[in-house]
mmCIF file of C-alpha atoms and ligand atoms in Angstrom:
data_model
loop_
_atom_site.group_PDB
_atom_site.id
_atom_site.type_symbol
_atom_site.label_atom_id
_atom_site.label_comp_id
_atom_site.label_asym_id
_atom_site.label_seq_id
_atom_site.Cartn_x
_atom_site.Cartn_y
_atom_site.Cartn_z
ATOM 1 C CA MET D 103 75.232 106.651 112.164
ATOM 2 C CA THR D 104 74.016 109.838 113.855
ATOM 3 C CA PRO D 105 76.531 111.252 116.334
ATOM 4 C CA THR D 106 75.383 111.166 119.958
ATOM 5 C CA GLU D 107 75.596 114.464 121.877
ATOM 6 C CA LEU D 108 77.282 113.647 125.169
ATOM 7 C CA LEU D 109 76.959 117.235 126.446
ATOM 8 C CA ALA D 110 73.198 117.581 126.102
ATOM 9 C CA GLU D 111 72.450 118.994 129.560
ATOM 10 C CA PRO D 112 74.403 121.196 132.002
ATOM 11 C CA THR D 113 74.579 118.198 134.359
ATOM 12 C CA ASP D 114 76.398 116.246 131.627
ATOM 13 C CA LEU D 115 79.108 118.903 131.635
ATOM 14 C CA GLY D 116 79.393 118.858 135.434
ATOM 15 C CA ARG D 117 79.712 115.073 135.398
ATOM 16 C CA TRP D 118 82.333 115.142 132.642
ATOM 17 C CA ILE D 119 84.460 117.739 134.480
ATOM 18 C CA ALA D 120 84.183 115.739 137.709
ATOM 19 C CA GLU D 121 85.416 112.599 135.920
ATOM 20 C CA ALA D 122 88.186 114.388 134.029
ATOM 21 C CA LEU D 123 89.441 116.912 136.596
ATOM 22 C CA ALA D 124 87.670 117.551 139.873
ATOM 23 C CA PRO D 125 84.162 117.737 141.335
ATOM 24 C CA VAL D 126 82.046 120.756 140.405
ATOM 25 C CA THR D 127 80.154 122.193 143.370
ATOM 26 C CA GLU D 128 78.931 125.401 141.703
ATOM 27 C CA PRO D 129 75.871 125.579 139.419
ATOM 28 C CA VAL D 130 76.521 124.711 135.765
ATOM 29 C CA PHE D 131 74.426 127.269 133.873
ATOM 30 C CA PRO D 132 73.253 126.657 130.282
ATOM 31 C CA GLU D 133 75.597 129.451 129.074
ATOM 32 C CA LEU D 134 78.541 127.461 130.431
ATOM 33 C CA LEU D 135 77.346 124.381 128.573
ATOM 34 C CA ALA D 136 77.152 126.471 125.390
ATOM 35 C CA ASP D 137 80.743 127.659 126.065
ATOM 36 C CA ALA D 138 81.934 124.067 126.486
ATOM 37 C CA VAL D 139 80.289 122.943 123.241
ATOM 38 C CA ARG D 140 81.748 125.954 121.395
ATOM 39 C CA LEU D 141 85.241 125.128 122.692
ATOM 40 C CA ARG D 142 84.831 121.428 121.869
ATOM 41 C CA GLU D 143 83.761 122.199 118.299
ATOM 42 C CA ALA D 144 86.664 124.635 117.815
ATOM 43 C CA ILE D 145 89.159 122.049 119.102
ATOM 44 C CA HIS D 146 87.663 119.283 116.960
ATOM 45 C CA ASP D 147 87.647 121.436 113.835
ATOM 46 C CA ALA D 148 91.217 122.589 114.501
ATOM 47 C CA ALA D 149 92.442 119.034 115.160
ATOM 48 C CA ARG D 150 90.678 117.742 112.044
ATOM 49 C CA ARG D 151 92.539 120.360 110.023
ATOM 50 C CA VAL D 152 95.857 119.405 111.595
ATOM 51 C CA VAL D 153 95.152 115.741 110.741
ATOM 52 C CA ASP D 154 94.461 116.809 107.150
ATOM 53 C CA ALA D 155 97.646 118.954 107.089
ATOM 54 C CA ARG D 156 95.599 122.151 106.716
ATOM 55 C CA ARG D 157 95.902 125.443 108.580
ATOM 56 C CA VAL D 158 93.724 125.922 111.658
ATOM 57 C CA ARG D 159 90.988 128.481 110.973
ATOM 58 C CA PRO D 160 91.562 131.863 112.676
ATOM 59 C CA ALA D 161 88.106 131.716 114.310
ATOM 60 C CA ASP D 162 88.897 128.356 115.925
ATOM 61 C CA ARG D 163 92.309 129.579 117.030
ATOM 62 C CA ALA D 164 90.711 132.654 118.602
ATOM 63 C CA THR D 165 88.136 130.536 120.439
ATOM 64 C CA ILE D 166 90.761 128.137 121.826
ATOM 65 C CA ASN D 167 93.136 130.950 122.771
ATOM 66 C CA GLY D 168 90.316 132.896 124.432
ATOM 67 C CA PHE D 169 89.513 129.983 126.739
ATOM 68 C CA ALA D 170 93.201 129.160 127.313
ATOM 69 C CA ALA D 171 93.802 132.708 128.626
ATOM 70 C CA ARG D 172 91.398 132.200 131.545
ATOM 71 C CA PRO D 173 92.579 131.138 135.030
ATOM 72 C CA VAL D 174 93.359 127.405 135.039
ATOM 73 C CA PRO D 175 92.788 125.013 137.945
ATOM 74 C CA PHE D 176 95.552 124.638 140.515
ATOM 75 C CA THR D 177 96.989 121.623 142.254
ATOM 76 C CA GLU D 178 97.161 121.095 146.003
ATOM 77 C CA LEU D 179 99.032 118.604 148.105
ATOM 78 C CA GLY D 180 96.275 116.525 149.675
ATOM 79 C CA HIS D 181 96.116 114.001 152.512
ATOM 80 C CA GLY D 182 98.610 111.201 152.171
ATOM 81 C CA GLY D 183 100.804 113.211 149.796
ATOM 82 C CA VAL D 184 98.376 112.931 146.894
ATOM 83 C CA ALA D 185 98.211 115.798 144.384
ATOM 84 C CA MET D 186 94.645 117.070 143.978
ATOM 85 C CA VAL D 187 93.313 119.289 141.196
ATOM 86 C CA ARG D 188 91.155 122.185 142.422
ATOM 87 C CA LEU D 189 88.881 124.230 140.199
ATOM 88 C CA ARG D 190 88.920 128.011 140.743
ATOM 89 C CA ALA D 191 86.246 129.088 143.220
ATOM 90 C CA GLY D 192 83.634 131.305 141.608
ATOM 91 C CA SER D 193 84.502 130.050 138.131
ATOM 92 C CA GLN D 194 84.895 126.308 138.423
ATOM 93 C CA VAL D 195 83.567 125.475 134.964
ATOM 94 C CA GLU D 196 85.505 128.313 133.319
ATOM 95 C CA SER D 197 88.733 127.085 134.903
ATOM 96 C CA ALA D 198 88.022 123.540 133.734
ATOM 97 C CA LEU D 199 87.461 124.807 130.183
ATOM 98 C CA ALA D 200 90.711 126.796 130.429
ATOM 99 C CA ALA D 201 92.546 123.570 131.281
ATOM 100 C CA VAL D 202 90.955 121.826 128.275
ATOM 101 C CA ALA D 203 91.930 124.731 126.003
ATOM 102 C CA LEU D 204 95.523 124.710 127.283
ATOM 103 C CA ASP D 205 95.761 120.979 126.593
ATOM 104 C CA ALA D 206 94.480 121.652 123.086
ATOM 105 C CA VAL D 207 97.128 124.335 122.538
ATOM 106 C CA ASP D 208 99.797 121.861 123.650
ATOM 107 C CA LEU D 209 98.472 119.059 121.437
ATOM 108 C CA LEU D 210 97.824 121.131 118.321
ATOM 109 C CA SER D 211 101.199 122.864 118.453
ATOM 110 C CA ARG D 212 103.334 119.702 118.660
ATOM 111 C CA ASP D 213 103.590 119.242 114.910
ATOM 112 C CA ASP D 214 104.780 115.664 115.450
ATOM 113 C CA GLY D 215 102.569 113.996 112.827
ATOM 114 C CA ARG D 216 100.915 111.821 115.456
ATOM 115 C CA LEU D 217 97.422 113.247 115.380
ATOM 116 C CA TRP D 218 95.082 110.858 113.554
ATOM 117 C CA ALA D 219 91.437 110.248 112.722
ATOM 118 C CA CYS D 220 90.119 106.896 113.919
ATOM 119 C CA GLU D 221 89.577 104.413 111.073
ATOM 120 C CA GLY D 222 86.467 103.008 112.748
ATOM 121 C CA PRO D 223 83.696 103.378 110.128
ATOM 122 C CA ALA D 224 81.179 104.961 112.501
ATOM 123 C CA CYS D 225 83.684 106.863 114.648
ATOM 124 C CA SER D 226 84.457 110.574 114.461
ATOM 125 C CA LEU D 227 87.129 110.588 117.172
ATOM 126 C CA LEU D 228 90.603 111.980 116.666
ATOM 127 C CA PHE D 229 93.520 110.780 118.754
ATOM 128 C CA HIS D 230 97.170 111.450 119.473
ATOM 129 C CA ASP D 231 99.298 108.352 118.992
ATOM 130 C CA ALA D 232 101.930 108.343 121.720
ATOM 131 C CA SER D 233 102.910 104.710 121.113
ATOM 132 C CA ARG D 234 106.523 103.978 120.168
ATOM 133 C CA PRO D 235 105.772 102.563 116.691
ATOM 134 C CA GLY D 236 103.237 105.347 116.003
ATOM 135 C CA ARG D 237 101.026 103.124 113.835
ATOM 136 C CA ARG D 238 97.776 103.127 115.784
ATOM 137 C CA ARG D 239 94.677 103.026 113.588
ATOM 138 C CA TRP D 240 91.870 103.351 116.110
ATOM 139 C CA CYS D 241 90.893 105.648 118.962
ATOM 140 C CA ALA D 242 90.840 102.523 121.148
ATOM 141 C CA ALA D 243 91.537 98.938 120.125
ATOM 142 C CA GLN D 244 88.831 97.680 122.517
ATOM 143 C CA ARG D 245 86.268 99.954 120.899
ATOM 144 C CA CYS D 246 86.774 100.488 117.177
ATOM 145 C CA GLY D 247 89.614 97.985 116.614
ATOM 146 C CA ASN D 248 87.479 95.089 117.813
ATOM 147 C CA ARG D 249 84.503 96.247 115.745
ATOM 148 C CA VAL D 250 86.577 96.486 112.571
ATOM 149 C CA ASN D 251 88.252 93.119 113.184
ATOM 150 C CA LEU D 252 84.893 91.469 113.867
ATOM 151 C CA ALA D 253 83.378 92.959 110.683
ATOM 152 C CA THR D 254 86.408 91.790 108.643
ATOM 153 C CA HIS D 255 86.131 88.300 110.154
ATOM 154 C CA ARG D 256 82.403 88.118 109.314
ATOM 155 C CA ARG D 257 83.016 89.312 105.741
ATOM 156 C CA ARG D 258 85.736 86.681 105.232
ATOM 157 C CA ARG D 259 83.551 83.933 106.664
ATOM 158 C CA ALA D 260 80.613 84.964 104.466
ATOM 159 C CA ALA D 261 82.919 85.044 101.414
ATOM 160 C CA ALA D 262 84.232 81.545 102.274
ATOM 161 C CA HIS D 263 80.647 80.230 102.439
ATOM 162 C CA ASP D 264 79.916 81.697 98.996
ATOM 163 C CA GLN D 265 82.892 79.886 97.429
ATOM 164 C CA PRO D 266 81.857 76.847 95.336
ATOM 165 C CA THR D 267 82.726 73.638 97.170
ATOM 166 C CA THR D 268 84.934 71.140 95.379
ATOM 167 C CA GLN D 269 82.831 68.344 93.959
ATOM 168 C CA ARG D 270 83.753 64.832 94.865
ATOM 169 C CA PRO D 271 84.189 62.800 91.704
ATOM 170 C CA ARG D 272 81.248 60.493 91.076
ATOM 171 C CA GLY D 273 81.620 56.834 91.460
ATOM 172 C CA THR D 274 84.420 56.893 93.976
ATOM 173 C CA ALA D 275 83.979 55.178 97.270
ATOM 174 C CA CYS D 276 84.434 57.010 100.526
HETATM 175 ZN ZN1 ZN P 1526 87.158 105.086 117.039
#
């Protein structure tokens, strides 16, 4: 299956930041989209290497650290005592990417053996298993877990249909 690019247009990035952090009111230029994709690829490559118990490549480390060094969003006390994330004025997208990079630094430096690749056959997602047993197999049970279980069920049912049926002995009454 061909991977789908979810950050195809600058508006995709603005929408993603709004859903993940806070609304973006400044223009999202194509260069910022290119930055976001570069950071995403560095994080994915680095995480993949951690999953495979390999060292993170220096180039990926430099990319992540470069973004993590930028000013991060801040939090304000909003109406009704609710904490609200605010992106830095004048560099909203950059501050959002800094927050993503900082999260990556936190995740990739834990060394807790809980970073995994999803076992879904058509899934390239990596995930951190924070569950108590630490035996998760899929990025999300509702997504890949259900697909795998459904495929297994169909295979078993097809195999059962292929089994020769027991012949009733001739001449016996029902
Ligand atoms: Zn998955």
